[in-house]
């Protein structure tokens, strides 16, 4: 039986043991699960996302039904556009808090893009949106 502290299990994810998978929200990204979903029983999720070489974003507007979404770029760059604020380029070391329900889109990214995304809850719905 797994021991829990305030409904969370202890977990560690090492980069050299991690596996990137293409089964994620966007086909032009690969995702490496950090084990946070399982450790928090779905209350939170965290994964490393990297660009799939040669694939581009269709720049489709969308929103998410979640309570928290933070993105921290670890390598490369990405351009996001958000309703009411316009386009923003995030590069290594940049961090953005995307408020719940904000309409946004990923416009373009470098081939070497890698970022950390932390969300709550781990499972959420995504909705296609018209441009704001």
mmCIF file with all atom_site columns, N, CA and C in Angstrom, residues 29-65:
data_model
loop_
_atom_site.group_PDB
_atom_site.id
_atom_site.type_symbol
_atom_site.label_atom_id
_atom_site.label_alt_id
_atom_site.label_comp_id
_atom_site.label_asym_id
_atom_site.label_entity_id
_atom_site.label_seq_id
_atom_site.pdbx_PDB_ins_code
_atom_site.Cartn_x
_atom_site.Cartn_y
_atom_site.Cartn_z
_atom_site.occupancy
_atom_site.B_iso_or_equiv
_atom_site.pdbx_formal_charge
_atom_site.auth_seq_id
_atom_site.auth_comp_id
_atom_site.auth_asym_id
_atom_site.auth_atom_id
_atom_site.pdbx_PDB_model_num
ATOM 1   N N  . UNK A 1 29 ? 3.505   17.982 -30.464 1.00 0.00 ? 29 UNK A N  1
ATOM 2   C CA . UNK A 1 29 ? 4.282   17.922 -29.233 1.00 0.00 ? 29 UNK A CA 1
ATOM 3   C C  . UNK A 1 29 ? 4.371   16.476 -28.733 1.00 0.00 ? 29 UNK A C  1
ATOM 4   N N  . UNK A 1 30 ? 5.451   16.165 -28.017 1.00 0.00 ? 30 UNK A N  1
ATOM 5   C CA . UNK A 1 30 ? 5.596   14.907 -27.287 1.00 0.00 ? 30 UNK A CA 1
ATOM 6   C C  . UNK A 1 30 ? 5.585   15.244 -25.802 1.00 0.00 ? 30 UNK A C  1
ATOM 7   N N  . UNK A 1 31 ? 5.091   14.319 -24.987 1.00 0.00 ? 31 UNK A N  1
ATOM 8   C CA . UNK A 1 31 ? 4.876   14.570 -23.570 1.00 0.00 ? 31 UNK A CA 1
ATOM 9   C C  . UNK A 1 31 ? 5.592   13.528 -22.717 1.00 0.00 ? 31 UNK A C  1
ATOM 10  N N  . UNK A 1 32 ? 6.239   13.997 -21.633 1.00 0.00 ? 32 UNK A N  1
ATOM 11  C CA . UNK A 1 32 ? 6.844   13.085 -20.647 1.00 0.00 ? 32 UNK A CA 1
ATOM 12  C C  . UNK A 1 32 ? 6.149   13.322 -19.316 1.00 0.00 ? 32 UNK A C  1
ATOM 13  N N  . UNK A 1 33 ? 5.392   12.343 -18.884 1.00 0.00 ? 33 UNK A N  1
ATOM 14  C CA . UNK A 1 33 ? 4.659   12.426 -17.620 1.00 0.00 ? 33 UNK A CA 1
ATOM 15  C C  . UNK A 1 33 ? 5.645   12.420 -16.460 1.00 0.00 ? 33 UNK A C  1
ATOM 16  N N  . UNK A 1 34 ? 5.407   13.287 -15.465 1.00 0.00 ? 34 UNK A N  1
ATOM 17  C CA . UNK A 1 34 ? 6.297   13.380 -14.309 1.00 0.00 ? 34 UNK A CA 1
ATOM 18  C C  . UNK A 1 34 ? 5.752   12.655 -13.077 1.00 0.00 ? 34 UNK A C  1
ATOM 19  N N  . UNK A 1 35 ? 4.633   11.948 -13.233 1.00 0.00 ? 35 UNK A N  1
ATOM 20  C CA . UNK A 1 35 ? 4.095   11.146 -12.139 1.00 0.00 ? 35 UNK A CA 1
ATOM 21  C C  . UNK A 1 35 ? 3.238   11.906 -11.139 1.00 0.00 ? 35 UNK A C  1
ATOM 22  N N  . UNK A 1 36 ? 3.015   13.171 -11.376 1.00 0.00 ? 36 UNK A N  1
ATOM 23  C CA . UNK A 1 36 ? 2.253   14.003 -10.436 1.00 0.00 ? 36 UNK A CA 1
ATOM 24  C C  . UNK A 1 36 ? 0.774   13.634 -10.442 1.00 0.00 ? 36 UNK A C  1
ATOM 25  N N  . UNK A 1 37 ? 0.240   13.312 -11.604 1.00 0.00 ? 37 UNK A N  1
ATOM 26  C CA . UNK A 1 37 ? -1.164  12.898 -11.716 1.00 0.00 ? 37 UNK A CA 1
ATOM 27  C C  . UNK A 1 37 ? -1.439  11.711 -10.796 1.00 0.00 ? 37 UNK A C  1
ATOM 28  N N  . UNK A 1 38 ? -0.641  10.664 -10.918 1.00 0.00 ? 38 UNK A N  1
ATOM 29  C CA . UNK A 1 38 ? -0.845  9.469  -10.099 1.00 0.00 ? 38 UNK A CA 1
ATOM 30  C C  . UNK A 1 38 ? -0.605  9.751  -8.616  1.00 0.00 ? 38 UNK A C  1
ATOM 31  N N  . UNK A 1 39 ? 0.411   10.561 -8.310  1.00 0.00 ? 39 UNK A N  1
ATOM 32  C CA . UNK A 1 39 ? 0.757   10.839 -6.915  1.00 0.00 ? 39 UNK A CA 1
ATOM 33  C C  . UNK A 1 39 ? -0.278  11.697 -6.197  1.00 0.00 ? 39 UNK A C  1
ATOM 34  N N  . UNK A 1 40 ? -1.062  12.472 -6.970  1.00 0.00 ? 40 UNK A N  1
ATOM 35  C CA . UNK A 1 40 ? -2.069  13.353 -6.362  1.00 0.00 ? 40 UNK A CA 1
ATOM 36  C C  . UNK A 1 40 ? -3.489  12.901 -6.660  1.00 0.00 ? 40 UNK A C  1
ATOM 37  N N  . UNK A 1 41 ? -3.627  11.685 -7.182  1.00 0.00 ? 41 UNK A N  1
ATOM 38  C CA . UNK A 1 41 ? -4.938  11.147 -7.550  1.00 0.00 ? 41 UNK A CA 1
ATOM 39  C C  . UNK A 1 41 ? -5.698  12.089 -8.481  1.00 0.00 ? 41 UNK A C  1
ATOM 40  N N  . UNK A 1 42 ? -4.962  12.698 -9.423  1.00 0.00 ? 42 UNK A N  1
ATOM 41  C CA . UNK A 1 42 ? -5.568  13.541 -10.445 1.00 0.00 ? 42 UNK A CA 1
ATOM 42  C C  . UNK A 1 42 ? -5.791  14.986 -10.060 1.00 0.00 ? 42 UNK A C  1
ATOM 43  N N  . UNK A 1 43 ? -5.460  15.363 -8.833  1.00 0.00 ? 43 UNK A N  1
ATOM 44  C CA . UNK A 1 43 ? -5.658  16.758 -8.420  1.00 0.00 ? 43 UNK A CA 1
ATOM 45  C C  . UNK A 1 43 ? -4.740  17.704 -9.191  1.00 0.00 ? 43 UNK A C  1
ATOM 46  N N  . UNK A 1 44 ? -3.539  17.226 -9.534  1.00 0.00 ? 44 UNK A N  1
ATOM 47  C CA . UNK A 1 44 ? -2.563  18.029 -10.279 1.00 0.00 ? 44 UNK A CA 1
ATOM 48  C C  . UNK A 1 44 ? -1.931  17.153 -11.354 1.00 0.00 ? 44 UNK A C  1
ATOM 49  N N  . UNK A 1 45 ? -1.347  17.797 -12.334 1.00 0.00 ? 45 UNK A N  1
ATOM 50  C CA . UNK A 1 45 ? -0.594  17.092 -13.352 1.00 0.00 ? 45 UNK A CA 1
ATOM 51  C C  . UNK A 1 45 ? 0.629   17.922 -13.711 1.00 0.00 ? 45 UNK A C  1
ATOM 52  N N  . UNK A 1 46 ? 1.673   17.262 -14.157 1.00 0.00 ? 46 UNK A N  1
ATOM 53  C CA . UNK A 1 46 ? 2.875   17.952 -14.620 1.00 0.00 ? 46 UNK A CA 1
ATOM 54  C C  . UNK A 1 46 ? 3.543   17.078 -15.664 1.00 0.00 ? 46 UNK A C  1
ATOM 55  N N  . UNK A 1 47 ? 3.999   17.720 -16.710 1.00 0.00 ? 47 UNK A N  1
ATOM 56  C CA . UNK A 1 47 ? 4.714   16.992 -17.741 1.00 0.00 ? 47 UNK A CA 1
ATOM 57  C C  . UNK A 1 47 ? 5.674   17.930 -18.453 1.00 0.00 ? 47 UNK A C  1
ATOM 58  N N  . UNK A 1 48 ? 6.697   17.334 -19.031 1.00 0.00 ? 48 UNK A N  1
ATOM 59  C CA . UNK A 1 48 ? 7.619   18.053 -19.886 1.00 0.00 ? 48 UNK A CA 1
ATOM 60  C C  . UNK A 1 48 ? 7.103   17.854 -21.307 1.00 0.00 ? 48 UNK A C  1
ATOM 61  N N  . UNK A 1 49 ? 7.058   18.932 -22.047 1.00 0.00 ? 49 UNK A N  1
ATOM 62  C CA . UNK A 1 49 ? 6.571   18.895 -23.431 1.00 0.00 ? 49 UNK A CA 1
ATOM 63  C C  . UNK A 1 49 ? 7.713   19.341 -24.334 1.00 0.00 ? 49 UNK A C  1
ATOM 64  N N  . UNK A 1 50 ? 7.897   18.622 -25.444 1.00 0.00 ? 50 UNK A N  1
ATOM 65  C CA . UNK A 1 50 ? 8.897   19.062 -26.414 1.00 0.00 ? 50 UNK A CA 1
ATOM 66  C C  . UNK A 1 50 ? 8.304   18.996 -27.818 1.00 0.00 ? 50 UNK A C  1
ATOM 67  N N  . UNK A 1 51 ? 8.860   19.819 -28.695 1.00 0.00 ? 51 UNK A N  1
ATOM 68  C CA . UNK A 1 51 ? 8.397   19.891 -30.081 1.00 0.00 ? 51 UNK A CA 1
ATOM 69  C C  . UNK A 1 51 ? 8.779   18.626 -30.834 1.00 0.00 ? 51 UNK A C  1
ATOM 70  N N  . UNK A 1 52 ? 7.895   18.193 -31.720 1.00 0.00 ? 52 UNK A N  1
ATOM 71  C CA . UNK A 1 52 ? 8.201   17.104 -32.640 1.00 0.00 ? 52 UNK A CA 1
ATOM 72  C C  . UNK A 1 52 ? 8.871   17.738 -33.855 1.00 0.00 ? 52 UNK A C  1
ATOM 73  N N  . UNK A 1 53 ? 10.084  17.340 -34.127 1.00 0.00 ? 53 UNK A N  1
ATOM 74  C CA . UNK A 1 53 ? 10.879  17.915 -35.210 1.00 0.00 ? 53 UNK A CA 1
ATOM 75  C C  . UNK A 1 53 ? 10.116  17.890 -36.531 1.00 0.00 ? 53 UNK A C  1
ATOM 76  N N  . UNK A 1 54 ? 10.048  19.037 -37.183 1.00 0.00 ? 54 UNK A N  1
ATOM 77  C CA . UNK A 1 54 ? 9.413   19.144 -38.490 1.00 0.00 ? 54 UNK A CA 1
ATOM 78  C C  . UNK A 1 54 ? 7.910   19.371 -38.469 1.00 0.00 ? 54 UNK A C  1
ATOM 79  N N  . UNK A 1 55 ? 7.288   19.353 -37.297 1.00 0.00 ? 55 UNK A N  1
ATOM 80  C CA . UNK A 1 55 ? 5.845   19.575 -37.220 1.00 0.00 ? 55 UNK A CA 1
ATOM 81  C C  . UNK A 1 55 ? 5.566   20.990 -36.717 1.00 0.00 ? 55 UNK A C  1
ATOM 82  N N  . UNK A 1 56 ? 4.529   21.598 -37.269 1.00 0.00 ? 56 UNK A N  1
ATOM 83  C CA . UNK A 1 56 ? 4.153   22.949 -36.873 1.00 0.00 ? 56 UNK A CA 1
ATOM 84  C C  . UNK A 1 56 ? 2.757   22.949 -36.269 1.00 0.00 ? 56 UNK A C  1
ATOM 85  N N  . UNK A 1 57 ? 2.498   23.959 -35.488 1.00 0.00 ? 57 UNK A N  1
ATOM 86  C CA . UNK A 1 57 ? 1.180   24.152 -34.889 1.00 0.00 ? 57 UNK A CA 1
ATOM 87  C C  . UNK A 1 57 ? 0.217   24.706 -35.936 1.00 0.00 ? 57 UNK A C  1
ATOM 88  N N  . UNK A 1 58 ? -1.047  24.265 -35.917 1.00 0.00 ? 58 UNK A N  1
ATOM 89  C CA . UNK A 1 58 ? -2.039  24.873 -36.811 1.00 0.00 ? 58 UNK A CA 1
ATOM 90  C C  . UNK A 1 58 ? -2.545  26.214 -36.271 1.00 0.00 ? 58 UNK A C  1
ATOM 91  N N  . UNK A 1 59 ? -2.050  26.626 -35.113 1.00 0.00 ? 59 UNK A N  1
ATOM 92  C CA . UNK A 1 59 ? -2.398  27.911 -34.490 1.00 0.00 ? 59 UNK A CA 1
ATOM 93  C C  . UNK A 1 59 ? -3.902  28.036 -34.251 1.00 0.00 ? 59 UNK A C  1
ATOM 94  N N  . UNK A 1 60 ? -4.508  26.972 -33.772 1.00 0.00 ? 60 UNK A N  1
ATOM 95  C CA . UNK A 1 60 ? -5.955  26.956 -33.531 1.00 0.00 ? 60 UNK A CA 1
ATOM 96  C C  . UNK A 1 60 ? -6.273  27.537 -32.148 1.00 0.00 ? 60 UNK A C  1
ATOM 97  N N  . UNK A 1 61 ? -7.267  28.415 -32.108 1.00 0.00 ? 61 UNK A N  1
ATOM 98  C CA . UNK A 1 61 ? -7.724  28.991 -30.840 1.00 0.00 ? 61 UNK A CA 1
ATOM 99  C C  . UNK A 1 61 ? -8.454  27.925 -30.031 1.00 0.00 ? 61 UNK A C  1
ATOM 100 N N  . UNK A 1 62 ? -8.219  27.924 -28.707 1.00 0.00 ? 62 UNK A N  1
ATOM 101 C CA . UNK A 1 62 ? -8.868  26.965 -27.823 1.00 0.00 ? 62 UNK A CA 1
ATOM 102 C C  . UNK A 1 62 ? -8.855  27.491 -26.390 1.00 0.00 ? 62 UNK A C  1
ATOM 103 N N  . UNK A 1 63 ? -9.571  26.800 -25.520 1.00 0.00 ? 63 UNK A N  1
ATOM 104 C CA . UNK A 1 63 ? -9.553  27.101 -24.088 1.00 0.00 ? 63 UNK A CA 1
ATOM 105 C C  . UNK A 1 63 ? -9.619  25.779 -23.336 1.00 0.00 ? 63 UNK A C  1
ATOM 106 N N  . UNK A 1 64 ? -9.298  25.826 -22.044 1.00 0.00 ? 64 UNK A N  1
ATOM 107 C CA . UNK A 1 64 ? -9.300  24.625 -21.214 1.00 0.00 ? 64 UNK A CA 1
ATOM 108 C C  . UNK A 1 64 ? -10.184 24.823 -19.993 1.00 0.00 ? 64 UNK A C  1
ATOM 109 N N  . UNK A 1 65 ? -10.865 23.752 -19.586 1.00 0.00 ? 65 UNK A N  1
ATOM 110 C CA . UNK A 1 65 ? -11.626 23.746 -18.334 1.00 0.00 ? 65 UNK A CA 1
ATOM 111 C C  . UNK A 1 65 ? -10.705 23.220 -17.236 1.00 0.00 ? 65 UNK A C  1
#
